[in-house]
């Protein structure tokens, strides 16, 4: 069984294997397929039309499936690799071990955001940005630039305390757990993390930065925590809702997976904190 661990507790060998598997997916071209998929949905998901991956109830099950596919791709390279998660409510500074040269590398330089240390630099030759929003072909970050503070444990707790999964109008104006976790309302959790990292993470091609996967692995973990805390508060809406994915509707682009299929993560992986 795959066990997803806090990145702060990974051994040097676990970090090395994760990075090597990510680089191999990039070399083979498979990595950029994930970037392309994410960008297509973030650009296509709108409040007043069809929405699947973002601004919608299926934000959480869609990303759970998306991460699961990526994790399986990593394991096709190295069966020992699992997706780590970044607890951005605990490791809240640019000095965290996450950003060390032996793992993801640090912030970008001031003049252009270019990341210059770690395994994902342009100079290393292994990480060309090919699915991009502009002409720049290198990984960019601006840690704590546009947004100074990451979410706090108290802010995370305030969202986990919300008992209703989602509400009409089922978009970025909704007042429920999903939308407060996604970050369009309230204390702004997930969206704030993307902007705090900056660079490609603040765009639709955010998976160009490998921290995307660790960020969303923690979002997924928070959903699992919420599910355990509110066992009677299931996925909404259930059926007959225009422009969004109901409980038993297939999710694009796979069309073989429904939100109901993604409610329980334990057949696929557990977290290091699971009982």
Coordinates of C-alpha atoms in Angstrom, one line a residue:
X1 CA 0.0 0.0 0.0
X2 CA 1.3 3.5 -0.9
X3 CA 1.8 5.7 2.1
X4 CA 2.0 9.4 1.5
X5 CA 4.4 11.1 3.9
X6 CA 5.0 14.6 5.1
X7 CA 7.9 15.9 3.0
X8 CA 9.6 17.2 6.2
X9 CA 10.1 13.6 7.3
X10 CA 11.4 12.1 4.1
X11 CA 14.8 10.5 4.1
X12 CA 17.6 11.7 1.8
X13 CA 17.0 8.5 -0.3
X14 CA 13.3 9.1 -0.5
X15 CA 13.9 12.6 -1.7
X16 CA 16.4 11.4 -4.3
X17 CA 14.1 8.8 -5.6
X18 CA 11.1 11.2 -5.9
X19 CA 13.2 13.7 -7.8
X20 CA 14.6 11.1 -10.1
X21 CA 11.2 9.7 -11.0
X22 CA 9.8 13.2 -11.6
X23 CA 12.8 14.0 -13.9
X24 CA 12.3 10.8 -15.8
X25 CA 8.6 11.6 -16.4
X26 CA 9.8 15.0 -17.7
X27 CA 12.4 13.4 -20.0
X28 CA 9.9 11.0 -21.5
X29 CA 7.3 13.7 -22.2
X30 CA 4.7 12.2 -19.9
X31 CA 5.1 15.0 -17.3
X32 CA 4.0 17.7 -19.8
X33 CA 0.8 15.8 -20.5
X34 CA -0.3 16.5 -17.0
X35 CA 0.6 20.2 -17.3
X36 CA -1.4 20.4 -20.5
X37 CA -4.5 18.7 -18.9
X38 CA -4.4 21.0 -15.9
X39 CA -4.1 24.1 -18.0
X40 CA -7.0 23.1 -20.2
X41 CA -9.3 22.7 -17.3
X42 CA -8.3 25.8 -15.3
X43 CA -8.8 27.9 -18.4
X44 CA -12.1 26.2 -19.3
X45 CA -13.7 26.1 -15.9
X46 CA -15.9 29.2 -15.5
X47 CA -18.5 30.2 -12.9
X48 CA -21.4 30.6 -15.3
X49 CA -20.7 27.6 -17.5
X50 CA -19.4 24.0 -17.4
X51 CA -16.8 23.5 -14.6
X52 CA -15.1 20.4 -13.5
X53 CA -11.6 20.8 -12.0
X54 CA -11.9 24.2 -10.4
X55 CA -14.6 26.6 -9.1
X56 CA -16.9 23.6 -8.6
X57 CA -17.8 20.8 -6.2
X58 CA -15.7 18.3 -8.2
X59 CA -12.5 20.3 -7.4
X60 CA -11.6 17.8 -4.7
X61 CA -12.4 14.5 -6.4
X62 CA -11.0 15.7 -9.7
X63 CA -7.7 16.5 -8.2
X64 CA -7.7 13.3 -6.2
X65 CA -7.9 11.4 -9.5
X66 CA -5.4 13.7 -11.1
X67 CA -2.8 13.1 -8.3
X68 CA -3.5 9.4 -8.3
X69 CA -2.7 9.2 -12.0
X70 CA 0.5 11.2 -11.5
X71 CA 1.5 9.0 -8.5
X72 CA 1.0 5.9 -10.6
X73 CA 3.1 7.4 -13.4
X74 CA 5.9 8.0 -10.9
X75 CA 5.6 4.4 -9.6
X76 CA 5.9 3.1 -13.2
X77 CA 9.4 4.6 -13.0
X78 CA 10.2 3.6 -9.4
X79 CA 7.7 1.5 -7.5
X80 CA 9.0 2.7 -4.1
X81 CA 7.9 6.4 -4.8
X82 CA 4.8 7.9 -3.2
X83 CA 3.6 11.5 -3.4
X84 CA 4.8 13.5 -0.4
X85 CA 2.6 16.2 1.0
X86 CA 3.6 19.7 2.0
X87 CA 1.9 20.9 5.1
X88 CA 1.9 24.5 4.2
X89 CA 0.2 25.4 7.5
X90 CA 3.3 24.2 9.4
X91 CA 6.2 24.7 7.0
X92 CA 5.4 28.3 6.3
X93 CA 8.7 29.9 5.3
X94 CA 11.1 30.0 2.3
X95 CA 13.7 28.4 4.7
X96 CA 11.8 25.1 5.0
X97 CA 13.5 21.9 4.0
X98 CA 11.1 21.7 1.1
X99 CA 13.1 24.4 -0.7
X100 CA 16.6 23.0 -0.1
X101 CA 18.9 22.3 -3.1
X102 CA 18.6 18.6 -2.5
X103 CA 14.9 18.6 -3.0
X104 CA 12.8 21.2 -4.9
X105 CA 15.2 24.2 -4.9
X106 CA 14.5 27.6 -3.6
X107 CA 12.9 30.9 -4.7
X108 CA 13.7 32.6 -8.0
X109 CA 16.1 35.5 -8.4
X110 CA 14.6 39.0 -8.0
X111 CA 14.9 40.2 -11.6
X112 CA 13.1 37.4 -13.4
X113 CA 12.0 34.8 -10.9
X114 CA 14.4 32.1 -12.4
X115 CA 15.1 29.3 -9.9
X116 CA 18.8 28.8 -9.8
X117 CA 19.4 26.0 -7.4
X118 CA 18.2 22.4 -7.0
X119 CA 17.4 19.8 -9.7
X120 CA 14.8 21.8 -11.6
X121 CA 16.9 24.7 -12.8
X122 CA 17.3 25.6 -16.5
X123 CA 21.1 25.4 -16.2
X124 CA 20.8 21.7 -15.1
X125 CA 19.2 21.0 -18.5
X126 CA 16.6 18.6 -17.2
X127 CA 13.6 20.9 -16.7
X128 CA 12.7 23.0 -19.9
X129 CA 9.3 24.6 -19.6
X130 CA 7.5 23.7 -22.8
X131 CA 3.9 24.0 -21.8
X132 CA 3.9 27.7 -20.9
X133 CA 2.0 31.0 -20.8
X134 CA 4.8 33.1 -22.2
X135 CA 8.2 32.8 -23.9
X136 CA 10.2 32.0 -20.7
X137 CA 11.5 28.4 -20.7
X138 CA 12.7 28.2 -17.1
X139 CA 11.1 27.4 -13.8
X140 CA 10.1 30.6 -11.9
X141 CA 9.2 31.2 -8.3
X142 CA 8.7 34.2 -6.0
X143 CA 8.2 32.8 -2.6
X144 CA 6.3 35.1 -0.2
X145 CA 6.3 37.8 -2.9
X146 CA 2.8 38.7 -4.0
X147 CA 1.4 37.0 -0.8
X148 CA 3.4 37.3 2.4
X149 CA 1.8 34.7 4.6
X150 CA 0.8 31.1 4.1
X151 CA -2.4 29.8 5.9
X152 CA -2.1 29.2 9.6
X153 CA -3.2 26.1 11.5
X154 CA -6.1 28.1 13.0
X155 CA -7.3 29.1 9.5
X156 CA -7.1 25.5 8.4
X157 CA -9.1 24.5 11.5
X158 CA -11.8 27.1 10.8
X159 CA -12.4 25.5 7.3
X160 CA -12.3 22.0 8.6
X161 CA -15.0 22.9 11.1
X162 CA -17.5 23.7 8.3
X163 CA -20.0 20.9 8.1
X164 CA -21.6 21.3 4.7
X165 CA -19.5 20.2 1.7
X166 CA -20.8 22.7 -0.9
X167 CA -23.8 24.9 -1.6
X168 CA -25.5 26.6 -4.6
X169 CA -24.6 28.3 -6.9
X170 CA -21.8 25.6 -6.9
X171 CA -19.1 27.9 -8.1
X172 CA -16.6 30.4 -6.7
X173 CA -19.4 32.2 -4.8
X174 CA -20.4 29.1 -2.8
X175 CA -20.3 29.1 0.9
X176 CA -19.2 25.7 2.0
X177 CA -16.2 23.6 2.9
X178 CA -15.0 23.0 -0.7
X179 CA -15.0 26.6 -1.7
X180 CA -13.3 27.8 1.4
X181 CA -10.6 25.1 1.0
X182 CA -10.2 25.9 -2.7
X183 CA -9.8 29.5 -1.6
X184 CA -12.4 31.7 -3.5
X185 CA -14.0 32.6 -0.2
X186 CA -13.1 33.1 3.4
X187 CA -9.5 32.7 4.7
X188 CA -8.3 31.4 1.3
X189 CA -6.3 28.3 1.7
X190 CA -5.4 26.5 -1.6
X191 CA -5.4 29.6 -3.9
X192 CA -3.3 31.5 -1.5
X193 CA -0.6 28.8 -1.5
X194 CA -0.4 28.9 -5.3
X195 CA 0.1 32.7 -5.2
X196 CA 2.6 32.6 -2.3
X197 CA 4.8 30.3 -4.4
X198 CA 4.4 32.5 -7.4
X199 CA 5.9 32.0 -10.8
X200 CA 4.2 29.2 -12.8
X201 CA 2.3 28.1 -9.7
X202 CA 0.2 31.3 -10.0
X203 CA -0.9 30.3 -13.5
X204 CA -2.9 27.6 -15.2
X205 CA 0.4 25.7 -16.0
X206 CA 1.1 25.4 -12.2
X207 CA 2.1 21.7 -12.5
X208 CA 5.3 23.0 -14.2
X209 CA 6.5 23.5 -10.6
X210 CA 6.8 20.1 -8.9
X211 CA 5.6 21.7 -5.7
X212 CA 2.2 21.6 -7.3
X213 CA 1.9 17.9 -6.4
X214 CA 2.9 18.3 -2.8
X215 CA 0.6 21.3 -2.4
X216 CA -2.4 19.3 -3.7
X217 CA -1.4 16.2 -1.8
X218 CA -2.0 18.3 1.4
X219 CA -5.3 19.7 0.0
X220 CA -6.3 16.0 -0.5
X221 CA -5.2 15.2 3.0
X222 CA -7.3 18.0 4.4
X223 CA -10.3 16.7 2.5
X224 CA -9.7 13.2 4.1
X225 CA -9.6 14.8 7.5
X226 CA -12.8 16.7 6.8
X227 CA -14.5 13.5 5.7
X228 CA -13.5 11.7 9.0
X229 CA -14.8 14.6 11.0
X230 CA -18.1 15.0 9.2
X231 CA -19.1 11.4 8.2
X232 CA -22.7 12.4 7.6
X233 CA -21.8 15.3 5.3
X234 CA -21.2 13.9 1.9
X235 CA -20.5 15.2 -1.5
X236 CA -22.9 17.7 -3.0
X237 CA -24.8 18.2 -5.3
X238 CA -26.3 14.7 -5.7
X239 CA -28.1 14.9 -9.0
X240 CA -29.7 17.1 -11.7
X241 CA -27.4 20.1 -11.4
X242 CA -26.6 22.1 -14.5
X243 CA -22.9 22.7 -15.5
X244 CA -21.4 20.8 -12.6
X245 CA -20.5 17.2 -11.8
X246 CA -23.0 15.5 -9.6
X247 CA -22.1 12.7 -7.3
X248 CA -22.5 9.9 -9.8
X249 CA -21.6 11.8 -13.0
X250 CA -18.4 10.9 -14.9
X251 CA -15.6 13.5 -14.7
X252 CA -13.8 14.7 -17.8
X253 CA -11.2 14.0 -19.2
X254 CA -11.3 10.4 -18.0
X255 CA -15.1 9.8 -18.2
X256 CA -14.7 6.5 -16.3
X257 CA -14.6 8.0 -12.8
X258 CA -17.3 9.8 -10.7
X259 CA -16.9 11.8 -7.5
X260 CA -18.5 8.8 -5.7
X261 CA -15.6 6.7 -6.9
X262 CA -13.1 9.1 -5.3
X263 CA -14.7 9.6 -1.9
X264 CA -12.5 6.9 -0.2
X265 CA -8.8 7.2 -0.8
X266 CA -7.8 4.2 1.3
X267 CA -8.1 1.6 -1.5
X268 CA -5.3 3.6 -3.3
X269 CA -3.1 5.1 -0.6
X270 CA -3.0 6.1 3.0
X271 CA -1.3 9.0 4.8
X272 CA 1.4 8.6 7.4
X273 CA -0.9 10.1 10.0
X274 CA -3.8 7.7 9.4
X275 CA -4.7 5.4 12.3

